[in-house]
Amino acid sequence: MAVLLKNLSKSYKEKVVVDQLTLEIKQGEFFALLGSNGAGKTTTIKMLSCLLTPTSGEAVLLGDNVVTSPHIVKQKINVSPQETAIAPNLTVKENLEFVARIYGANKEQARQLAKNMMEQFRLLDKAKTKAKTLSGGWQRRLSIAMALISNPKVLFLDEPTLGLDVRARRELWNILEQLKGKVTVILTTHYLDEAESLADRIGIMHQGKLQALGTANELKSEMEMDSLEDIFLSLTEEGVK
Ligand SMILES: Nc1ncnc2c1ncn2[C@@H]1O[C@H](COP(=O)(O)OP(=O)(O)O)[C@@H](O)[C@H]1O
Ligand SMILES: [Mg+2]
């Protein structure tokens, strides 16, 4: 099992932000956590990637607990955060080599790894472009390439297409499509079409709670509705808890 959550919760003072998440994600699965702003998606990703300590409950990644073995978990995962973590004044190539070096590659290995990622993500033409001058879509692509350079077994993508135009989104979807089956992907989004077209399974999150879980088809037949949008709207009405 790639991810195993048991009653995972996070509170700030009295406010419960992630509320008893219980969930299993298999290795190689492409999982989408779908929810509106404030649903608790980023908080969940941060707990699973050892950046935030859960208030209660348990999260186990590839057999290791995020609270008791964060150093082991961190070696097996990587994150492309909602606010991308690229260095604006470094070029595409330098950003990739920099991350590779952080993960222990020597100079020559880093050069090779960066080249491989630039090929895979069609970034070679932009190798010498400073990251800050890239468009949003290309910055995202770089951010994902940087997250993959450590060869993680589980990749977290927090709102990867937020703010991108239609074409950039579609291009990024094509890139993400290619990751399917190669790495366990946990993607958060508030775009219904994104979850439906990319994910093997979807978890719908609302006010910190997992409201529904399944493939798009399973959700449709369970809810007796034929669009994910209708399902989403009915599960996330004000007052629904
Ligand atoms: N450090 C914090 N202190 C207090 N409240 C927080 C903190 N971080 C997030 N929250 C609140 O937790 C809720 C969930 O936030 P978040 O996980 O960022 O949601 P999402 O990523 O789904 O938009 C929001 O209501 C947000 O205001
Ligand atoms: Mg978020």
Short mmCIF file of C-alpha atoms and ligand atoms in Angstrom, two decimals:
data_model
loop_
_atom_site.label_atom_id
_atom_site.label_comp_id
_atom_site.label_asym_id
_atom_site.label_seq_id
_atom_site.Cartn_x
_atom_site.Cartn_y
_atom_site.Cartn_z
CA MET A 1 0.00 0.00 0.00
CA ALA A 2 1.40 3.41 -0.93
CA VAL A 3 -0.69 5.42 1.51
CA LEU A 4 -2.68 4.30 4.52
CA LEU A 5 -4.61 6.86 6.54
CA LYS A 6 -6.51 6.12 9.72
CA ASN A 7 -8.60 8.91 11.21
CA LEU A 8 -5.98 11.46 10.19
CA SER A 9 -6.92 14.85 11.61
CA LYS A 10 -5.54 18.36 11.93
CA SER A 11 -6.93 21.13 14.09
CA TYR A 12 -5.91 24.71 14.65
CA LYS A 13 -7.13 25.74 18.09
CA GLU A 14 -10.78 24.68 18.03
CA LYS A 15 -11.03 24.57 14.26
CA VAL A 16 -10.94 21.10 12.70
CA VAL A 17 -9.38 21.48 9.26
CA VAL A 18 -8.85 17.82 8.38
CA ASP A 19 -11.41 15.57 10.00
CA GLN A 20 -10.76 11.84 10.48
CA LEU A 21 -9.52 10.93 7.02
CA THR A 22 -9.45 7.19 6.50
CA LEU A 23 -8.18 6.06 3.15
CA GLU A 24 -5.97 3.59 1.30
CA ILE A 25 -4.10 4.32 -1.92
CA LYS A 26 -2.39 1.54 -3.83
CA GLN A 27 1.06 1.75 -5.39
CA GLY A 28 0.87 3.01 -8.95
CA GLU A 29 -2.54 4.56 -8.44
CA PHE A 30 -3.35 8.07 -9.70
CA PHE A 31 -5.52 9.52 -6.97
CA ALA A 32 -7.29 12.89 -7.02
CA LEU A 33 -8.35 14.71 -3.91
CA LEU A 34 -11.12 16.97 -5.15
CA GLY A 35 -12.44 19.86 -3.11
CA SER A 36 -13.22 23.57 -3.07
CA ASN A 37 -10.92 26.18 -1.56
CA GLY A 38 -10.56 25.60 2.15
CA ALA A 39 -11.60 21.93 2.01
CA GLY A 40 -8.34 20.85 3.66
CA LYS A 41 -6.44 19.50 0.64
CA THR A 42 -3.15 21.34 1.14
CA THR A 43 -3.19 20.59 4.87
CA THR A 44 -3.60 16.89 4.05
CA ILE A 45 -0.73 16.94 1.53
CA LYS A 46 1.50 18.73 4.05
CA MET A 47 0.83 16.08 6.70
CA LEU A 48 1.52 13.26 4.25
CA SER A 49 4.78 14.86 3.16
CA CYS A 50 5.98 15.42 6.74
CA LEU A 51 5.70 19.22 6.61
CA LEU A 52 2.93 19.39 9.21
CA THR A 53 2.36 17.22 12.26
CA PRO A 54 -1.10 15.64 12.49
CA THR A 55 -3.16 16.46 15.57
CA SER A 56 -4.37 12.87 15.75
CA GLY A 57 -4.72 9.73 13.69
CA GLU A 58 -2.18 7.91 11.60
CA ALA A 59 -0.56 8.27 8.19
CA VAL A 60 1.66 5.49 6.85
CA LEU A 61 3.51 5.91 3.55
CA LEU A 62 4.98 2.78 1.97
CA GLY A 63 5.07 1.16 5.38
CA ASP A 64 6.58 4.06 7.29
CA ASN A 65 4.80 6.38 9.67
CA VAL A 66 5.06 10.09 8.84
CA VAL A 67 5.34 11.08 12.50
CA THR A 68 7.79 8.48 13.77
CA SER A 69 9.91 7.98 10.61
CA PRO A 70 9.78 11.25 8.67
CA HIS A 71 13.37 10.92 7.40
CA ILE A 72 12.55 7.57 5.76
CA VAL A 73 9.27 8.83 4.32
CA LYS A 74 10.95 11.92 2.88
CA GLN A 75 13.38 9.76 0.88
CA LYS A 76 10.52 8.04 -0.91
CA ILE A 77 8.28 10.95 -1.75
CA ASN A 78 8.38 14.36 -3.33
CA VAL A 79 6.04 17.31 -3.67
CA SER A 80 5.23 19.92 -6.27
CA PRO A 81 3.67 22.43 -3.87
CA GLN A 82 0.75 24.75 -4.54
CA GLU A 83 3.20 27.66 -4.50
CA THR A 84 5.95 26.19 -6.67
CA ALA A 85 9.40 26.04 -5.12
CA ILE A 86 11.56 26.97 -8.08
CA ALA A 87 14.49 29.38 -7.76
CA PRO A 88 13.47 32.35 -9.96
CA ASN A 89 16.98 33.51 -10.88
CA LEU A 90 18.30 30.10 -11.85
CA THR A 91 17.76 28.68 -15.31
CA VAL A 92 15.66 25.59 -15.95
CA LYS A 93 18.78 23.45 -16.17
CA GLU A 94 20.30 24.98 -13.03
CA ASN A 95 17.10 24.44 -11.04
CA LEU A 96 17.06 20.76 -11.99
CA GLU A 97 20.77 20.25 -11.30
CA PHE A 98 20.44 22.07 -7.99
CA VAL A 99 17.70 19.71 -6.80
CA ALA A 100 19.63 16.67 -8.03
CA ARG A 101 22.66 17.79 -6.01
CA ILE A 102 20.50 18.26 -2.90
CA TYR A 103 19.47 14.63 -3.30
CA GLY A 104 23.08 13.51 -3.40
CA ALA A 105 24.01 13.36 -7.09
CA ASN A 106 27.53 14.39 -8.06
CA LYS A 107 28.08 17.03 -10.74
CA GLU A 108 28.07 14.65 -13.68
CA GLN A 109 25.10 12.65 -12.37
CA ALA A 110 23.18 15.88 -11.78
CA ARG A 111 23.87 17.00 -15.34
CA GLN A 112 22.62 13.67 -16.68
CA LEU A 113 19.53 13.62 -14.46
CA ALA A 114 18.66 17.19 -15.46
CA LYS A 115 19.05 16.27 -19.12
CA ASN A 116 16.79 13.24 -18.75
CA MET A 117 14.09 15.30 -17.05
CA MET A 118 14.34 18.07 -19.67
CA GLU A 119 13.87 15.45 -22.39
CA GLN A 120 10.90 13.83 -20.66
CA PHE A 121 9.22 17.18 -20.01
CA ARG A 122 10.22 18.75 -23.33
CA LEU A 123 12.13 21.47 -21.51
CA LEU A 124 15.36 21.23 -23.54
CA ASP A 125 14.57 24.35 -25.57
CA LYS A 126 14.20 26.27 -22.34
CA ALA A 127 17.30 24.87 -20.62
CA LYS A 128 18.97 28.27 -20.43
CA THR A 129 15.85 30.30 -19.66
CA LYS A 130 15.65 31.85 -16.22
CA ALA A 131 12.77 30.27 -14.31
CA LYS A 132 11.18 33.61 -13.51
CA THR A 133 10.63 34.39 -17.16
CA LEU A 134 8.75 31.14 -17.87
CA SER A 135 4.97 31.21 -18.20
CA GLY A 136 2.87 29.62 -15.46
CA GLY A 137 2.46 26.39 -17.38
CA TRP A 138 6.19 25.99 -17.97
CA GLN A 139 6.98 26.85 -14.36
CA ARG A 140 4.62 24.09 -13.28
CA ARG A 141 6.23 21.68 -15.67
CA LEU A 142 9.64 22.55 -14.22
CA SER A 143 8.31 22.19 -10.68
CA ILE A 144 7.02 18.68 -11.45
CA ALA A 145 10.27 17.74 -13.17
CA MET A 146 12.14 18.93 -10.07
CA ALA A 147 9.92 16.82 -7.85
CA LEU A 148 10.55 13.74 -10.01
CA ILE A 149 14.33 14.09 -10.16
CA SER A 150 14.73 12.26 -6.84
CA ASN A 151 12.83 9.33 -8.37
CA PRO A 152 10.11 9.32 -5.70
CA LYS A 153 7.72 6.40 -5.29
CA VAL A 154 4.93 8.75 -4.30
CA LEU A 155 4.49 12.15 -5.95
CA PHE A 156 2.22 14.83 -4.48
CA LEU A 157 0.91 17.50 -6.84
CA ASP A 158 -0.94 20.29 -5.07
CA GLU A 159 -3.25 22.10 -7.53
CA PRO A 160 -0.85 21.65 -10.47
CA THR A 161 -3.02 23.49 -12.98
CA LEU A 162 -4.23 26.34 -10.80
CA GLY A 163 -4.25 29.58 -12.78
CA LEU A 164 -3.20 28.03 -16.09
CA ASP A 165 -4.97 28.82 -19.34
CA VAL A 166 -6.83 26.11 -21.23
CA ARG A 167 -3.96 25.14 -23.51
CA ALA A 168 -1.36 25.05 -20.73
CA ARG A 169 -3.70 22.91 -18.63
CA ARG A 170 -4.24 20.47 -21.46
CA GLU A 171 -0.51 20.22 -22.11
CA LEU A 172 0.16 19.56 -18.47
CA TRP A 173 -2.56 16.89 -18.42
CA ASN A 174 -0.69 15.14 -21.24
CA ILE A 175 2.48 15.21 -19.17
CA LEU A 176 0.67 13.89 -16.09
CA GLU A 177 -1.02 11.19 -18.16
CA GLN A 178 2.45 9.82 -18.95
CA LEU A 179 3.20 9.33 -15.25
CA LYS A 180 0.31 6.92 -14.87
CA GLY A 181 1.36 3.57 -13.47
CA LYS A 182 5.00 4.64 -13.17
CA VAL A 183 4.67 6.48 -9.89
CA THR A 184 1.90 6.79 -7.32
CA VAL A 185 0.41 10.25 -7.86
CA ILE A 186 -1.74 12.10 -5.37
CA LEU A 187 -3.09 15.23 -6.98
CA THR A 188 -5.30 17.86 -5.44
CA THR A 189 -7.60 19.96 -7.54
CA HIS A 190 -10.82 21.89 -7.47
CA TYR A 191 -11.35 21.22 -11.18
CA LEU A 192 -13.88 18.43 -11.65
CA ASP A 193 -12.83 17.71 -15.24
CA GLU A 194 -9.22 17.34 -14.14
CA ALA A 195 -10.08 14.75 -11.51
CA GLU A 196 -12.37 12.90 -13.89
CA SER A 197 -10.01 12.77 -16.84
CA LEU A 198 -6.78 11.93 -14.99
CA ALA A 199 -7.55 10.00 -11.84
CA ASP A 200 -8.09 6.29 -11.29
CA ARG A 201 -10.02 7.17 -8.13
CA ILE A 202 -11.40 10.37 -6.70
CA GLY A 203 -11.90 11.41 -3.10
CA ILE A 204 -14.29 14.31 -2.61
CA MET A 205 -13.31 16.46 0.35
CA HIS A 206 -15.48 19.07 2.00
CA GLN A 207 -14.92 20.93 5.28
CA GLY A 208 -12.10 18.57 6.17
CA LYS A 209 -14.10 15.39 5.66
CA LEU A 210 -13.94 12.79 2.93
CA GLN A 211 -17.48 12.82 1.59
CA ALA A 212 -17.13 10.19 -1.12
CA LEU A 213 -14.53 7.88 -2.57
CA GLY A 214 -14.37 5.82 -5.75
CA THR A 215 -13.86 5.84 -9.49
CA ALA A 216 -15.90 8.45 -11.35
CA ASN A 217 -18.19 5.65 -12.55
CA GLU A 218 -18.59 4.20 -9.07
CA LEU A 219 -19.51 7.59 -7.68
CA LYS A 220 -22.04 8.10 -10.46
CA SER A 221 -23.77 4.78 -9.92
CA GLU A 222 -23.69 5.06 -6.11
CA MET A 223 -25.18 8.53 -6.21
CA GLU A 224 -27.47 7.71 -9.13
CA MET A 225 -26.27 10.82 -10.95
CA ASP A 226 -24.62 11.00 -14.35
CA SER A 227 -22.33 13.97 -13.85
CA LEU A 228 -19.51 14.45 -11.40
CA GLU A 229 -20.57 18.07 -11.14
CA ASP A 230 -24.01 17.15 -9.78
CA ILE A 231 -22.39 14.74 -7.33
CA PHE A 232 -19.90 17.35 -6.21
CA LEU A 233 -22.57 20.01 -5.74
CA SER A 234 -24.81 17.73 -3.72
CA LEU A 235 -21.96 16.61 -1.46
CA THR A 236 -20.59 20.08 -0.81
CA GLU A 237 -23.70 22.08 -0.05
CA GLU A 238 -23.44 24.53 2.81
CA GLY A 239 -24.25 22.74 6.02
CA VAL A 240 -23.46 19.28 4.64
CA LYS A 241 -21.05 17.69 7.07
N1 LIG B 1 -1.86 27.64 9.78
C1 LIG B 1 -3.21 27.69 9.82
N2 LIG B 1 -3.86 28.20 10.88
C2 LIG B 1 -5.19 28.27 10.91
N3 LIG B 1 -6.00 27.83 9.92
C3 LIG B 1 -5.41 27.31 8.85
C4 LIG B 1 -3.99 27.20 8.72
N4 LIG B 1 -3.70 26.64 7.52
C5 LIG B 1 -4.88 26.39 6.93
N5 LIG B 1 -5.90 26.80 7.71
C6 LIG B 1 -7.34 26.69 7.38
O1 LIG B 1 -7.62 25.34 7.10
C7 LIG B 1 -8.61 25.24 6.10
C8 LIG B 1 -8.12 24.31 5.00
O2 LIG B 1 -7.04 24.92 4.32
P1 LIG B 1 -6.27 24.21 3.13
O3 LIG B 1 -5.78 22.89 3.60
O4 LIG B 1 -5.26 25.16 2.62
O5 LIG B 1 -7.44 23.99 2.07
P2 LIG B 1 -7.37 23.74 0.50
O6 LIG B 1 -5.98 23.41 0.14
O7 LIG B 1 -8.34 22.62 0.27
O8 LIG B 1 -7.84 25.01 -0.14
C9 LIG B 1 -8.92 26.64 5.63
O9 LIG B 1 -10.09 27.08 6.25
C10 LIG B 1 -7.72 27.42 6.11
O10 LIG B 1 -8.08 28.74 6.37
MG MG B 2 -4.69 24.24 -1.24
#
